[in-house]
Short mmCIF file of C-alpha atoms in Angstrom, two decimals:
data_model
loop_
_atom_site.label_atom_id
_atom_site.label_comp_id
_atom_site.label_asym_id
_atom_site.label_seq_id
_atom_site.Cartn_x
_atom_site.Cartn_y
_atom_site.Cartn_z
CA MET P 1 110.83 23.61 126.27
CA THR P 2 108.22 24.65 124.50
CA THR P 3 109.15 28.19 121.43
CA PHE P 4 106.68 27.73 119.39
CA TYR P 5 102.73 28.87 120.13
CA PRO P 6 99.75 28.32 118.10
CA VAL P 7 96.73 30.44 117.25
CA ALA P 8 93.79 29.24 116.69
CA ASN P 9 94.84 26.26 116.77
CA PHE P 10 97.08 26.30 114.27
CA ASP P 11 98.32 22.01 113.27
CA ARG P 12 103.29 22.90 113.69
CA LYS P 13 102.85 19.82 111.28
CA SER P 14 102.44 21.86 108.68
CA PHE P 15 105.41 23.17 108.88
CA SER P 16 107.11 19.42 107.76
CA ASN P 17 109.17 19.87 105.16
CA ALA P 18 108.11 23.33 104.83
CA THR P 19 110.17 26.06 103.09
CA LEU P 20 111.19 29.12 106.06
CA ILE P 21 111.90 32.84 105.21
CA LEU P 22 113.78 34.14 107.97
CA PRO P 23 114.59 38.28 107.83
CA ALA P 24 117.52 39.35 110.04
CA VAL P 25 117.86 42.78 111.69
CA SER P 26 120.29 44.06 109.49
CA LEU P 27 120.79 47.70 107.62
CA GLY P 28 117.86 49.97 106.37
CA ASN P 29 115.55 47.03 107.88
CA VAL P 30 115.40 45.25 104.36
CA PRO P 31 115.05 42.08 105.65
CA GLN P 32 111.52 43.26 107.55
CA LEU P 33 110.32 45.52 104.75
CA THR P 34 110.51 41.93 101.94
CA SER P 35 108.55 39.35 105.12
CA ASP P 36 105.56 43.09 104.26
CA LEU P 37 105.67 42.22 100.81
CA LEU P 38 105.47 38.18 101.25
CA ILE P 39 103.58 38.27 103.67
CA THR P 40 100.39 41.44 101.50
CA SER P 41 101.80 39.72 99.01
CA LEU P 42 100.95 36.11 99.45
CA GLY P 43 97.59 36.89 101.36
CA LEU P 44 99.73 34.85 104.40
CA ARG P 45 97.46 34.74 107.85
CA ARG P 46 99.50 34.88 111.84
CA ILE P 47 99.83 31.80 112.49
CA GLY P 48 101.60 32.14 115.93
CA TYR P 49 104.66 33.04 117.77
CA VAL P 50 107.96 32.20 118.49
CA GLY P 51 108.43 32.56 122.04
CA LEU P 52 107.00 35.46 124.55
CA GLY P 53 109.00 38.34 122.41
CA ASP P 54 110.87 39.05 125.74
CA THR P 55 114.08 39.31 123.49
CA VAL P 56 113.71 42.05 121.74
CA ALA P 57 112.37 45.43 122.37
CA PRO P 58 108.39 46.65 123.56
CA PHE P 59 106.55 47.62 121.57
CA SER P 60 102.35 46.82 119.76
CA GLY P 61 100.74 48.45 116.65
CA LYS P 62 97.91 47.92 114.64
CA GLY P 63 98.07 45.57 111.19
CA ASP P 64 96.65 46.37 108.29
CA ASP P 65 94.03 44.35 109.29
CA GLY P 66 92.81 46.08 112.51
CA GLU P 67 94.75 42.91 114.38
CA ILE P 68 97.40 43.95 116.68
CA VAL P 69 100.86 43.49 116.14
CA THR P 70 104.25 42.53 118.20
CA GLY P 71 108.06 43.03 117.86
CA GLY P 72 108.62 39.86 119.09
CA LEU P 73 109.06 37.10 116.28
CA GLU P 74 105.63 36.39 114.18
CA VAL P 75 105.28 33.58 112.24
CA TYR P 76 102.58 33.70 108.93
CA GLY P 77 101.41 32.05 106.87
CA ASN P 78 98.83 28.95 105.61
CA GLU P 79 97.99 25.47 107.18
CA GLY P 80 99.24 23.48 105.09
CA SER P 81 101.02 25.80 102.87
CA GLU P 82 104.73 24.50 101.88
CA LEU P 83 105.71 29.01 102.39
CA TYR P 84 105.82 30.38 106.44
CA VAL P 85 107.71 33.66 107.07
CA ILE P 86 109.00 35.00 110.19
CA GLN P 87 108.01 39.01 110.70
CA GLN P 88 109.80 41.16 113.23
CA ARG P 89 109.15 44.61 114.22
CA SER P 90 112.02 46.37 116.98
CA PRO P 91 115.52 45.69 117.67
CA THR P 92 117.01 42.06 119.75
CA LEU P 93 117.81 43.85 122.46
CA LYS P 94 121.04 44.34 123.18
CA THR P 95 121.39 41.55 125.93
CA LYS P 96 119.42 38.89 125.02
CA LYS P 97 120.88 38.19 121.34
CA ASP P 98 122.43 34.73 122.41
CA GLU P 99 119.19 33.99 123.90
CA HIS P 100 116.78 35.58 120.75
CA VAL P 101 119.40 33.60 119.10
CA GLU P 102 119.19 30.31 120.66
CA LEU P 103 115.14 30.21 120.70
CA ILE P 104 114.76 30.84 116.67
CA ARG P 105 117.39 27.48 116.84
CA GLN P 106 114.42 25.10 118.43
CA PHE P 107 111.84 26.32 116.75
CA ILE P 108 113.29 25.79 113.44
CA ALA P 109 114.73 22.09 115.11
CA SER P 110 111.67 20.88 116.45
CA SER P 111 109.34 22.22 113.06
CA SER P 112 110.73 19.73 110.65
CA PHE P 113 111.87 22.73 107.44
CA GLY P 114 112.66 21.36 104.46
CA LEU P 115 114.01 24.40 103.57
CA VAL P 116 115.57 27.68 105.95
CA LEU P 117 116.35 30.63 103.93
CA ILE P 118 118.21 34.37 105.89
CA LEU P 119 117.53 37.21 104.95
CA THR P 120 119.76 39.83 104.91
CA SER P 121 121.23 42.94 104.17
CA LEU P 122 124.31 44.59 104.00
CA ASP P 123 126.62 48.09 104.28
CA ALA P 124 127.10 49.88 100.88
CA ALA P 125 130.14 50.92 101.75
CA ASN P 126 131.47 47.33 101.22
CA GLN P 127 130.28 46.96 97.33
CA ASP P 128 133.62 46.17 94.98
CA ASP P 129 132.64 47.53 91.36
CA ALA P 130 131.96 45.16 90.62
CA GLN P 131 128.62 44.19 92.45
CA LEU P 132 127.64 47.12 91.44
CA LEU P 133 125.60 45.31 88.91
CA THR P 134 125.01 42.27 91.78
CA PRO P 135 122.89 43.98 94.14
CA HIS P 136 122.61 40.20 95.94
CA GLN P 137 124.59 37.91 96.31
CA ARG P 138 124.79 33.81 98.71
CA ILE P 139 125.87 32.71 101.15
CA LEU P 140 126.12 28.82 101.48
CA PRO P 141 127.63 26.95 103.68
CA PRO P 142 130.56 25.05 103.44
CA SER P 143 129.42 21.64 103.26
CA SER P 144 126.12 22.89 101.27
CA SER P 145 123.52 20.16 100.52
CA SER P 146 122.90 21.80 97.86
CA SER P 147 122.62 19.35 95.53
CA SER P 148 119.80 18.10 97.82
CA HIS P 149 117.26 20.60 97.51
CA LYS P 150 115.84 22.19 94.10
CA THR P 151 115.61 25.63 95.88
CA LEU P 152 119.32 25.70 97.51
CA GLN P 153 120.20 24.55 93.44
CA THR P 154 118.30 27.56 92.26
CA LEU P 155 119.91 29.82 94.57
CA GLU P 156 123.35 28.65 93.54
CA ASN P 157 122.73 28.59 90.07
CA THR P 158 120.92 32.51 89.91
CA LEU P 159 123.72 34.24 92.52
CA PRO P 160 126.92 35.02 92.66
CA PRO P 161 128.46 34.06 96.34
CA LEU P 162 129.31 36.28 98.56
CA GLN P 163 133.08 38.44 98.48
CA LEU P 164 133.84 40.32 100.54
CA ASN P 165 136.98 42.94 100.56
CA ILE P 166 137.71 44.05 103.85
CA ASP P 167 140.33 46.54 105.71
CA SER P 168 143.15 44.03 108.39
CA ASP P 169 140.83 46.06 111.30
CA PHE P 170 138.59 42.69 110.63
CA PRO P 171 139.59 39.03 112.20
CA THR P 172 137.66 38.04 108.27
CA THR P 173 140.67 40.30 106.10
CA GLY P 174 140.88 40.14 102.50
CA SER P 175 139.70 38.24 100.07
CA SER P 176 140.36 35.36 102.25
CA SER P 177 137.40 36.17 103.95
CA SER P 178 135.10 33.94 101.57
CA SER P 179 137.30 30.12 103.39
CA VAL P 180 135.99 31.33 106.71
CA TYR P 181 132.84 30.53 107.67
CA PRO P 182 130.36 32.64 108.70
CA PRO P 183 131.57 35.09 106.47
CA PHE P 184 132.48 38.62 108.34
CA LEU P 185 128.97 40.53 107.28
CA PRO P 186 129.10 44.21 107.67
CA ALA P 187 126.28 46.01 110.00
CA ALA P 188 123.87 42.45 109.41
CA GLY P 189 123.38 42.47 112.41
CA LEU P 190 122.81 38.19 113.54
CA THR P 191 123.10 37.06 110.67
CA ARG P 192 126.26 35.66 111.31
CA ARG P 193 125.04 33.82 114.14
CA LEU P 194 122.10 32.55 113.48
CA LEU P 195 124.32 30.55 109.87
CA SER P 196 126.59 30.07 112.62
CA THR P 197 123.58 28.09 114.55
CA LEU P 198 122.42 25.92 111.41
CA LYS P 199 126.21 25.50 109.77
CA ASP P 200 126.18 21.79 112.53
CA SER P 201 122.14 21.32 111.53
CA SER P 202 120.27 19.14 108.85
CA ILE P 203 118.15 21.53 107.51
CA PRO P 204 119.65 22.79 104.86
CA HIS P 205 119.36 26.15 104.26
CA GLY P 206 121.39 30.06 103.07
CA ALA P 207 120.83 33.69 103.23
CA ILE P 208 120.43 35.62 100.31
CA THR P 209 123.12 39.34 100.99
CA ALA P 210 120.85 43.12 99.46
CA TRP P 211 123.73 45.12 99.13
CA CYS P 212 122.02 48.74 100.82
CA VAL P 213 122.30 52.14 102.34
CA GLU P 214 119.93 54.04 105.41
CA GLY P 215 117.41 55.97 103.41
CA ASP P 216 114.03 54.73 101.51
CA ASN P 217 114.36 50.96 101.10
CA SER P 218 111.43 49.81 100.08
CA GLY P 219 112.86 49.32 96.33
CA ASP P 220 115.28 47.46 98.18
CA ALA P 221 112.92 45.53 100.02
CA MET P 222 110.78 45.33 96.35
CA SER P 223 113.86 43.93 94.40
CA LEU P 224 114.50 41.75 97.29
CA ALA P 225 111.37 39.93 97.37
CA GLN P 226 111.23 39.54 93.57
CA VAL P 227 114.51 37.45 93.69
CA VAL P 228 113.13 35.28 96.61
CA LEU P 229 110.20 34.32 94.34
CA ARG P 230 111.65 33.72 91.72
CA LEU P 231 114.31 31.02 93.58
CA LEU P 232 110.40 29.97 94.83
CA GLY P 233 109.89 29.70 91.26
CA ILE P 234 106.98 31.57 91.63
CA ASP P 235 107.24 34.97 90.63
CA ASP P 236 105.74 34.94 87.43
CA HIS P 237 102.20 33.82 90.24
CA VAL P 238 102.78 36.47 92.03
CA GLN P 239 101.55 40.44 91.98
CA LEU P 240 103.86 42.67 95.20
CA GLN P 241 101.72 44.31 96.53
CA GLN P 242 102.62 46.81 99.00
CA PRO P 243 100.92 46.61 102.96
CA LYS P 244 98.77 49.94 103.74
CA SER P 245 100.72 50.07 106.61
CA TRP P 246 103.12 51.63 104.84
CA GLU P 247 101.48 54.49 103.75
CA GLY P 248 104.19 57.29 104.59
CA LEU P 249 106.35 55.16 105.72
CA PHE P 250 109.27 56.68 103.67
CA GLY P 251 107.74 60.07 104.55
CA THR P 252 103.52 61.55 103.35
CA VAL P 253 102.54 61.48 100.29
CA ASN P 254 102.63 64.98 99.57
CA GLY P 255 105.91 65.84 100.56
CA TRP P 256 106.60 69.17 101.98
CA SER P 257 109.41 69.30 99.06
CA GLY P 258 105.57 69.60 96.77
CA GLY P 259 106.87 66.24 94.95
CA ALA P 260 104.03 63.85 94.62
CA GLY P 261 105.91 61.07 96.46
CA GLN P 262 108.51 60.61 99.23
CA ASP P 263 109.81 64.32 100.61
CA SER P 264 113.84 64.36 99.14
CA GLU P 265 114.99 66.74 101.59
CA LEU P 266 114.45 63.76 103.95
CA TYR P 267 115.05 60.53 102.24
CA GLY P 268 116.84 60.91 98.43
#
């Protein structure tokens, strides 16, 4: 089954052993904003689509260079590069969740990626006091192959494992939730399903979580993007750049509040 539709004669053999950054639509759209930053800062170009866009809410608009961008699963990178990024600009349709996850699974399975990193955001209302000092955590499968992959080794050594203390109303309760995989993830969208579908695959994978609240989440995205660059070992060589599409994203530059930045009454 064809799941990837390349543009400009892109050769999908370039995916072999490369790293795929996969954002999960979650609280504050922090993963999508992070993908924006990575695409712009690394000079990545759209090289294809996963699926026909029928699993997400219809959307189209103009990109930074005047091109048409969609809400579907767009893949960015450069032929022969070692990093590719998926961007999804509109939410997954509720009736298409299973189909959406299966589409991603088939794309990953047929592309021979060397590593898949899922980015997700979590509701900070579930954050404990200790995690206030550690805004990012890692999720690795119990039978993680991190010992054989340099980036996952770095992930394991850099970020603490996600620990959740969830009320008993939830299916994975208390501190024992760390023994359940994938764990319950508050406000993380389809992250659990994505981790579940990759759990039994031979492709090395893991997730990076970011605690946040809804508002001006550009700072959260900048912080998460820095974590990704550090894990990839290129943080000293890349200067993060905000895309043009962010202008006015969280309010006008000269807001009616009288401030010099975003409208503080709206976004704090």
